[in-house]
C-alpha cells in the first residue's frame, strides 16, 4: 500500500462543478483507469480520496491537490497517463509524488484575479489604503465583523484598458482561510459600481513555512 499526491488543473467549464461533484468525478476516473485503488474497510467500504484545500465554485486552478492510496506501487508516468485518459475535459493531472506535507501545514494560496470596469486601478489603490477593510463573516455563532486588510497581500497589480489584473496571496488552511470572493465582494461594495470578475485562478499553495505545498 502506498500514498500518492496528484497535482491537477481545473480549467474551463469544470470550474462550475462543486467540490462534491469533483470528488465523485475523481472516483469515477480512478475506477475507469483500473488503478489498484485502496478502499476503506468496514460495512461501507469506499475509495480513499482527500483534497487538502477545496477550491471555491467558479474558480480555476493550476495547482489543485488530491491524495489517494494504491494497494501496490505503480510508476508515476503510468498513473498520470491512465488518470488523464479517464478524466473529462478541463481536468488534467500534471504531476504525482509521495506527499511531503500534511493538510494542516497549508498556510496560504496565491490567486490571479482579473476585474473588469472603469478606473479600477485607482479605486483598488484607495481600497487597500484604508485603515480597515471590514466585512461580515459567517461563523458557528452567527455573523461576525472582521477586518480582512491584514490578510490581503498584493503581490502584483497591472491595469490595461478596463481590466485590472491582480496577484493576491491570501491565508488558507486550518489556521485561517480567506476566500478570494470575499475580497472581490468587499471591493465591489467599496467601489459602489458594477465590477465584473472575469477570472479567478489559483496558482500556488504554500505551507506555513513558506515552501510550496507538496
PDB file of C-alpha atoms in Angstrom:
ATOM      1  CA  UNK A   1       0.000   0.000   0.000  1.00  0.00           C
ATOM      2  CA  UNK A   2       1.353   3.427  -0.948  1.00  0.00           C
ATOM      3  CA  UNK A   3       0.116   7.021  -0.678  1.00  0.00           C
ATOM      4  CA  UNK A   4       0.227   9.319  -3.699  1.00  0.00           C
ATOM      5  CA  UNK A   5      -0.442  13.009  -4.224  1.00  0.00           C
ATOM      6  CA  UNK A   6      -1.700  14.237  -7.582  1.00  0.00           C
ATOM      7  CA  UNK A   7      -1.401  17.880  -8.627  1.00  0.00           C
ATOM      8  CA  UNK A   8      -4.022  18.690 -11.235  1.00  0.00           C
ATOM      9  CA  UNK A   9      -5.558  21.524 -13.221  1.00  0.00           C
ATOM     10  CA  UNK A  10      -9.203  22.552 -13.053  1.00  0.00           C
ATOM     11  CA  UNK A  11      -9.903  24.822 -16.009  1.00  0.00           C
ATOM     12  CA  UNK A  12     -12.759  25.915 -18.226  1.00  0.00           C
ATOM     13  CA  UNK A  13     -16.338  24.817 -17.649  1.00  0.00           C
ATOM     14  CA  UNK A  14     -15.460  22.377 -14.854  1.00  0.00           C
ATOM     15  CA  UNK A  15     -14.868  25.395 -12.608  1.00  0.00           C
ATOM     16  CA  UNK A  16     -18.645  25.361 -12.136  1.00  0.00           C
ATOM     17  CA  UNK A  17     -18.814  21.856 -10.648  1.00  0.00           C
ATOM     18  CA  UNK A  18     -18.984  21.706  -6.883  1.00  0.00           C
ATOM     19  CA  UNK A  19     -16.382  20.131  -4.636  1.00  0.00           C
ATOM     20  CA  UNK A  20     -18.743  17.208  -4.001  1.00  0.00           C
ATOM     21  CA  UNK A  21     -19.168  16.649  -7.745  1.00  0.00           C
ATOM     22  CA  UNK A  22     -15.392  16.889  -8.212  1.00  0.00           C
ATOM     23  CA  UNK A  23     -14.955  14.150  -5.627  1.00  0.00           C
ATOM     24  CA  UNK A  24     -17.434  11.930  -7.486  1.00  0.00           C
ATOM     25  CA  UNK A  25     -15.751  12.688 -10.806  1.00  0.00           C
ATOM     26  CA  UNK A  26     -12.339  11.677  -9.474  1.00  0.00           C
ATOM     27  CA  UNK A  27     -13.712   8.452  -8.004  1.00  0.00           C
ATOM     28  CA  UNK A  28     -15.190   7.522 -11.376  1.00  0.00           C
ATOM     29  CA  UNK A  29     -11.936   8.409 -13.158  1.00  0.00           C
ATOM     30  CA  UNK A  30      -9.831   6.248 -10.824  1.00  0.00           C
ATOM     31  CA  UNK A  31     -12.216   3.339 -11.259  1.00  0.00           C
ATOM     32  CA  UNK A  32     -12.147   3.691 -15.065  1.00  0.00           C
ATOM     33  CA  UNK A  33      -8.347   3.890 -15.005  1.00  0.00           C
ATOM     34  CA  UNK A  34      -8.258   0.459 -13.318  1.00  0.00           C
ATOM     35  CA  UNK A  35      -5.534   1.633 -10.970  1.00  0.00           C
ATOM     36  CA  UNK A  36      -5.271  -0.651  -7.885  1.00  0.00           C
ATOM     37  CA  UNK A  37      -7.073   1.786  -5.592  1.00  0.00           C
ATOM     38  CA  UNK A  38      -7.275   1.159  -1.847  1.00  0.00           C
ATOM     39  CA  UNK A  39     -10.726   1.048  -0.249  1.00  0.00           C
ATOM     40  CA  UNK A  40     -11.599   1.633   3.372  1.00  0.00           C
ATOM     41  CA  UNK A  41     -12.717  -1.335   5.444  1.00  0.00           C
ATOM     42  CA  UNK A  42     -15.964  -1.854   7.303  1.00  0.00           C
ATOM     43  CA  UNK A  43     -19.631  -2.206   6.346  1.00  0.00           C
ATOM     44  CA  UNK A  44     -19.495   0.549   3.715  1.00  0.00           C
ATOM     45  CA  UNK A  45     -16.054   0.472   2.073  1.00  0.00           C
ATOM     46  CA  UNK A  46     -15.263   3.419  -0.165  1.00  0.00           C
ATOM     47  CA  UNK A  47     -12.346   4.593  -2.255  1.00  0.00           C
ATOM     48  CA  UNK A  48      -9.980   6.754  -0.218  1.00  0.00           C
ATOM     49  CA  UNK A  49      -9.616  10.297  -1.583  1.00  0.00           C
ATOM     50  CA  UNK A  50      -8.638  13.506   0.173  1.00  0.00           C
ATOM     51  CA  UNK A  51      -8.432  17.095  -1.110  1.00  0.00           C
ATOM     52  CA  UNK A  52      -6.245  19.146   1.280  1.00  0.00           C
ATOM     53  CA  UNK A  53      -7.660  22.515   0.160  1.00  0.00           C
ATOM     54  CA  UNK A  54     -11.052  22.733  -1.535  1.00  0.00           C
ATOM     55  CA  UNK A  55     -11.434  25.245  -4.367  1.00  0.00           C
ATOM     56  CA  UNK A  56     -14.283  27.754  -4.473  1.00  0.00           C
ATOM     57  CA  UNK A  57     -17.019  27.257  -7.027  1.00  0.00           C
ATOM     58  CA  UNK A  58     -16.323  29.360 -10.128  1.00  0.00           C
ATOM     59  CA  UNK A  59     -12.553  29.482  -9.597  1.00  0.00           C
ATOM     60  CA  UNK A  60      -9.980  27.794 -11.810  1.00  0.00           C
ATOM     61  CA  UNK A  61      -6.670  26.361 -10.672  1.00  0.00           C
ATOM     62  CA  UNK A  62      -3.360  25.015 -11.942  1.00  0.00           C
ATOM     63  CA  UNK A  63      -2.269  23.639  -8.571  1.00  0.00           C
ATOM     64  CA  UNK A  64      -5.099  21.540  -7.109  1.00  0.00           C
ATOM     65  CA  UNK A  65      -4.067  18.634  -4.924  1.00  0.00           C
ATOM     66  CA  UNK A  66      -5.637  15.219  -4.364  1.00  0.00           C
ATOM     67  CA  UNK A  67      -4.353  12.420  -2.126  1.00  0.00           C
ATOM     68  CA  UNK A  68      -5.195   8.782  -2.743  1.00  0.00           C
ATOM     69  CA  UNK A  69      -3.834   5.368  -1.927  1.00  0.00           C
ATOM     70  CA  UNK A  70      -2.947   2.354  -4.065  1.00  0.00           C
ATOM     71  CA  UNK A  71      -2.623  -1.229  -2.888  1.00  0.00           C
ATOM     72  CA  UNK A  72       0.600  -1.595  -4.869  1.00  0.00           C
ATOM     73  CA  UNK A  73       3.291   0.687  -6.266  1.00  0.00           C
ATOM     74  CA  UNK A  74       2.679   1.997  -9.800  1.00  0.00           C
ATOM     75  CA  UNK A  75       5.148   4.114 -11.853  1.00  0.00           C
ATOM     76  CA  UNK A  76       4.338   7.829 -11.750  1.00  0.00           C
ATOM     77  CA  UNK A  77       4.100   8.139 -15.519  1.00  0.00           C
ATOM     78  CA  UNK A  78       1.629   5.279 -15.710  1.00  0.00           C
ATOM     79  CA  UNK A  79      -0.571   6.830 -13.018  1.00  0.00           C
ATOM     80  CA  UNK A  80      -0.675  10.125 -14.929  1.00  0.00           C
ATOM     81  CA  UNK A  81      -1.409   8.551 -18.307  1.00  0.00           C
ATOM     82  CA  UNK A  82      -4.137   6.249 -17.003  1.00  0.00           C
ATOM     83  CA  UNK A  83      -5.795   9.003 -14.990  1.00  0.00           C
ATOM     84  CA  UNK A  84      -5.714  11.570 -17.799  1.00  0.00           C
ATOM     85  CA  UNK A  85      -7.245   9.040 -20.191  1.00  0.00           C
ATOM     86  CA  UNK A  86     -10.195   8.792 -17.789  1.00  0.00           C
ATOM     87  CA  UNK A  87     -10.645  12.451 -16.804  1.00  0.00           C
ATOM     88  CA  UNK A  88     -13.147  14.781 -18.515  1.00  0.00           C
ATOM     89  CA  UNK A  89     -12.193  17.934 -20.387  1.00  0.00           C
ATOM     90  CA  UNK A  90     -10.948  20.637 -18.040  1.00  0.00           C
ATOM     91  CA  UNK A  91      -9.345  18.287 -15.524  1.00  0.00           C
ATOM     92  CA  UNK A  92      -5.738  17.263 -16.101  1.00  0.00           C
ATOM     93  CA  UNK A  93      -3.281  15.511 -13.796  1.00  0.00           C
ATOM     94  CA  UNK A  94       0.094  17.217 -14.181  1.00  0.00           C
ATOM     95  CA  UNK A  95       2.323  15.589 -11.553  1.00  0.00           C
ATOM     96  CA  UNK A  96       2.368  12.777  -8.999  1.00  0.00           C
ATOM     97  CA  UNK A  97       4.597  12.229  -5.979  1.00  0.00           C
ATOM     98  CA  UNK A  98       4.609  10.973  -2.411  1.00  0.00           C
ATOM     99  CA  UNK A  99       3.077  13.523  -0.014  1.00  0.00           C
ATOM    100  CA  UNK A 100       5.712  15.635   1.724  1.00  0.00           C
ATOM    101  CA  UNK A 101       3.444  17.810   3.872  1.00  0.00           C
ATOM    102  CA  UNK A 102       0.088  17.231   5.536  1.00  0.00           C
ATOM    103  CA  UNK A 103      -3.027  19.360   5.088  1.00  0.00           C
ATOM    104  CA  UNK A 104      -2.534  21.127   8.421  1.00  0.00           C
ATOM    105  CA  UNK A 105       0.746  22.571   7.107  1.00  0.00           C
ATOM    106  CA  UNK A 106      -1.061  24.717   4.498  1.00  0.00           C
ATOM    107  CA  UNK A 107      -0.781  28.421   5.259  1.00  0.00           C
ATOM    108  CA  UNK A 108      -1.691  30.471   2.169  1.00  0.00           C
ATOM    109  CA  UNK A 109      -2.574  30.410  -1.512  1.00  0.00           C
ATOM    110  CA  UNK A 110      -1.976  32.715  -4.483  1.00  0.00           C
ATOM    111  CA  UNK A 111      -4.622  33.789  -6.975  1.00  0.00           C
ATOM    112  CA  UNK A 112      -4.589  35.646 -10.271  1.00  0.00           C
ATOM    113  CA  UNK A 113      -7.714  37.796 -10.382  1.00  0.00           C
ATOM    114  CA  UNK A 114      -8.940  39.854 -13.329  1.00  0.00           C
ATOM    115  CA  UNK A 115     -11.583  42.541 -12.773  1.00  0.00           C
ATOM    116  CA  UNK A 116     -13.330  44.498 -15.491  1.00  0.00           C
ATOM    117  CA  UNK A 117     -14.650  48.017 -15.051  1.00  0.00           C
ATOM    118  CA  UNK A 118     -13.721  51.676 -15.478  1.00  0.00           C
ATOM    119  CA  UNK A 119     -10.994  53.376 -13.393  1.00  0.00           C
ATOM    120  CA  UNK A 120     -10.413  50.302 -11.226  1.00  0.00           C
ATOM    121  CA  UNK A 121      -6.700  50.871 -10.637  1.00  0.00           C
ATOM    122  CA  UNK A 122      -7.179  53.995  -8.553  1.00  0.00           C
ATOM    123  CA  UNK A 123     -10.163  52.525  -6.763  1.00  0.00           C
ATOM    124  CA  UNK A 124      -8.173  49.433  -5.802  1.00  0.00           C
ATOM    125  CA  UNK A 125      -5.291  51.561  -4.503  1.00  0.00           C
ATOM    126  CA  UNK A 126      -7.690  53.549  -2.334  1.00  0.00           C
ATOM    127  CA  UNK A 127      -9.484  50.365  -1.254  1.00  0.00           C
ATOM    128  CA  UNK A 128      -6.303  48.742   0.056  1.00  0.00           C
ATOM    129  CA  UNK A 129      -5.104  52.023   1.600  1.00  0.00           C
ATOM    130  CA  UNK A 130      -7.981  52.059   4.094  1.00  0.00           C
ATOM    131  CA  UNK A 131      -7.088  51.611   7.745  1.00  0.00           C
ATOM    132  CA  UNK A 132      -9.534  48.723   7.882  1.00  0.00           C
ATOM    133  CA  UNK A 133     -11.469  46.630   5.387  1.00  0.00           C
ATOM    134  CA  UNK A 134     -14.449  45.381   7.341  1.00  0.00           C
ATOM    135  CA  UNK A 135     -16.701  42.600   6.127  1.00  0.00           C
ATOM    136  CA  UNK A 136     -19.198  40.137   7.548  1.00  0.00           C
ATOM    137  CA  UNK A 137     -18.179  36.512   8.051  1.00  0.00           C
ATOM    138  CA  UNK A 138     -20.481  33.670   8.972  1.00  0.00           C
ATOM    139  CA  UNK A 139     -19.320  31.648  11.994  1.00  0.00           C
ATOM    140  CA  UNK A 140     -20.873  28.885  14.095  1.00  0.00           C
ATOM    141  CA  UNK A 141     -22.155  31.590  16.433  1.00  0.00           C
ATOM    142  CA  UNK A 142     -23.628  33.713  13.640  1.00  0.00           C
ATOM    143  CA  UNK A 143     -22.358  36.673  11.609  1.00  0.00           C
ATOM    144  CA  UNK A 144     -19.182  38.389  12.750  1.00  0.00           C
ATOM    145  CA  UNK A 145     -17.496  41.575  11.533  1.00  0.00           C
ATOM    146  CA  UNK A 146     -13.823  41.068  10.701  1.00  0.00           C
ATOM    147  CA  UNK A 147     -11.016  43.214   9.294  1.00  0.00           C
ATOM    148  CA  UNK A 148      -9.590  41.466   6.227  1.00  0.00           C
ATOM    149  CA  UNK A 149      -6.966  44.106   5.376  1.00  0.00           C
ATOM    150  CA  UNK A 150      -4.116  42.371   7.286  1.00  0.00           C
ATOM    151  CA  UNK A 151      -5.000  39.154   5.458  1.00  0.00           C
ATOM    152  CA  UNK A 152      -4.524  40.537   1.929  1.00  0.00           C
ATOM    153  CA  UNK A 153      -1.087  40.592   0.294  1.00  0.00           C
ATOM    154  CA  UNK A 154      -0.990  42.184  -3.163  1.00  0.00           C
ATOM    155  CA  UNK A 155       1.971  40.653  -4.967  1.00  0.00           C
ATOM    156  CA  UNK A 156       1.373  42.475  -8.257  1.00  0.00           C
ATOM    157  CA  UNK A 157      -1.112  44.785  -9.954  1.00  0.00           C
ATOM    158  CA  UNK A 158      -1.376  45.774 -13.611  1.00  0.00           C
ATOM    159  CA  UNK A 159      -4.038  47.744 -15.455  1.00  0.00           C
ATOM    160  CA  UNK A 160      -4.783  47.591 -19.163  1.00  0.00           C
ATOM    161  CA  UNK A 161      -7.780  49.297 -20.748  1.00  0.00           C
ATOM    162  CA  UNK A 162     -10.690  48.410 -18.448  1.00  0.00           C
ATOM    163  CA  UNK A 163      -9.030  45.315 -16.960  1.00  0.00           C
ATOM    164  CA  UNK A 164      -7.356  45.248 -13.560  1.00  0.00           C
ATOM    165  CA  UNK A 165      -5.115  42.193 -13.107  1.00  0.00           C
ATOM    166  CA  UNK A 166      -4.145  41.295  -9.547  1.00  0.00           C
ATOM    167  CA  UNK A 167      -1.980  38.637  -7.976  1.00  0.00           C
ATOM    168  CA  UNK A 168      -3.171  38.101  -4.407  1.00  0.00           C
ATOM    169  CA  UNK A 169      -1.798  35.955  -1.621  1.00  0.00           C
ATOM    170  CA  UNK A 170      -4.412  35.038   0.971  1.00  0.00           C
ATOM    171  CA  UNK A 171      -4.394  32.900   4.114  1.00  0.00           C
ATOM    172  CA  UNK A 172      -5.622  29.333   3.667  1.00  0.00           C
ATOM    173  CA  UNK A 173      -5.803  26.137   5.651  1.00  0.00           C
ATOM    174  CA  UNK A 174      -6.687  25.231   9.230  1.00  0.00           C
ATOM    175  CA  UNK A 175      -5.109  28.309  10.829  1.00  0.00           C
ATOM    176  CA  UNK A 176      -7.316  30.699   8.854  1.00  0.00           C
ATOM    177  CA  UNK A 177      -8.895  31.000   5.450  1.00  0.00           C
ATOM    178  CA  UNK A 178      -9.925  33.987   3.339  1.00  0.00           C
ATOM    179  CA  UNK A 179     -11.969  33.192   0.262  1.00  0.00           C
ATOM    180  CA  UNK A 180     -10.916  35.324  -2.699  1.00  0.00           C
ATOM    181  CA  UNK A 181     -14.578  36.133  -3.430  1.00  0.00           C
ATOM    182  CA  UNK A 182     -14.819  37.817  -0.015  1.00  0.00           C
ATOM    183  CA  UNK A 183     -12.123  40.224  -1.212  1.00  0.00           C
ATOM    184  CA  UNK A 184     -13.753  40.903  -4.593  1.00  0.00           C
ATOM    185  CA  UNK A 185     -17.171  41.372  -2.957  1.00  0.00           C
ATOM    186  CA  UNK A 186     -15.714  43.840  -0.448  1.00  0.00           C
ATOM    187  CA  UNK A 187     -14.029  45.751  -3.272  1.00  0.00           C
ATOM    188  CA  UNK A 188     -17.247  45.935  -5.281  1.00  0.00           C
ATOM    189  CA  UNK A 189     -19.102  47.232  -2.227  1.00  0.00           C
ATOM    190  CA  UNK A 190     -16.403  49.874  -1.719  1.00  0.00           C
ATOM    191  CA  UNK A 191     -16.429  50.912  -5.386  1.00  0.00           C
ATOM    192  CA  UNK A 192     -20.228  51.320  -5.432  1.00  0.00           C
ATOM    193  CA  UNK A 193     -20.274  50.433  -9.131  1.00  0.00           C
ATOM    194  CA  UNK A 194     -20.590  47.289 -11.257  1.00  0.00           C
ATOM    195  CA  UNK A 195     -17.384  45.261 -11.427  1.00  0.00           C
ATOM    196  CA  UNK A 196     -17.157  42.081 -13.453  1.00  0.00           C
ATOM    197  CA  UNK A 197     -14.882  39.328 -12.139  1.00  0.00           C
ATOM    198  CA  UNK A 198     -13.669  37.671 -15.346  1.00  0.00           C
ATOM    199  CA  UNK A 199     -11.002  35.400 -13.876  1.00  0.00           C
ATOM    200  CA  UNK A 200     -10.042  33.740 -10.604  1.00  0.00           C
ATOM    201  CA  UNK A 201      -7.134  31.331 -10.964  1.00  0.00           C
ATOM    202  CA  UNK A 202      -5.364  29.653  -8.062  1.00  0.00           C
ATOM    203  CA  UNK A 203      -1.704  29.438  -8.983  1.00  0.00           C
ATOM    204  CA  UNK A 204       0.169  28.254  -5.867  1.00  0.00           C
ATOM    205  CA  UNK A 205      -0.454  26.707  -2.463  1.00  0.00           C
ATOM    206  CA  UNK A 206       2.094  27.455   0.272  1.00  0.00           C
ATOM    207  CA  UNK A 207       2.903  25.865   3.605  1.00  0.00           C
ATOM    208  CA  UNK A 208       3.106  27.914   6.769  1.00  0.00           C
ATOM    209  CA  UNK A 209       6.910  27.743   6.498  1.00  0.00           C
ATOM    210  CA  UNK A 210       6.757  29.461   3.097  1.00  0.00           C
ATOM    211  CA  UNK A 211       7.535  26.400   0.993  1.00  0.00           C
ATOM    212  CA  UNK A 212       5.319  25.165  -1.833  1.00  0.00           C
ATOM    213  CA  UNK A 213       2.846  22.567  -0.572  1.00  0.00           C
ATOM    214  CA  UNK A 214       3.997  19.210  -1.934  1.00  0.00           C
TER     215      UNK A 214
END
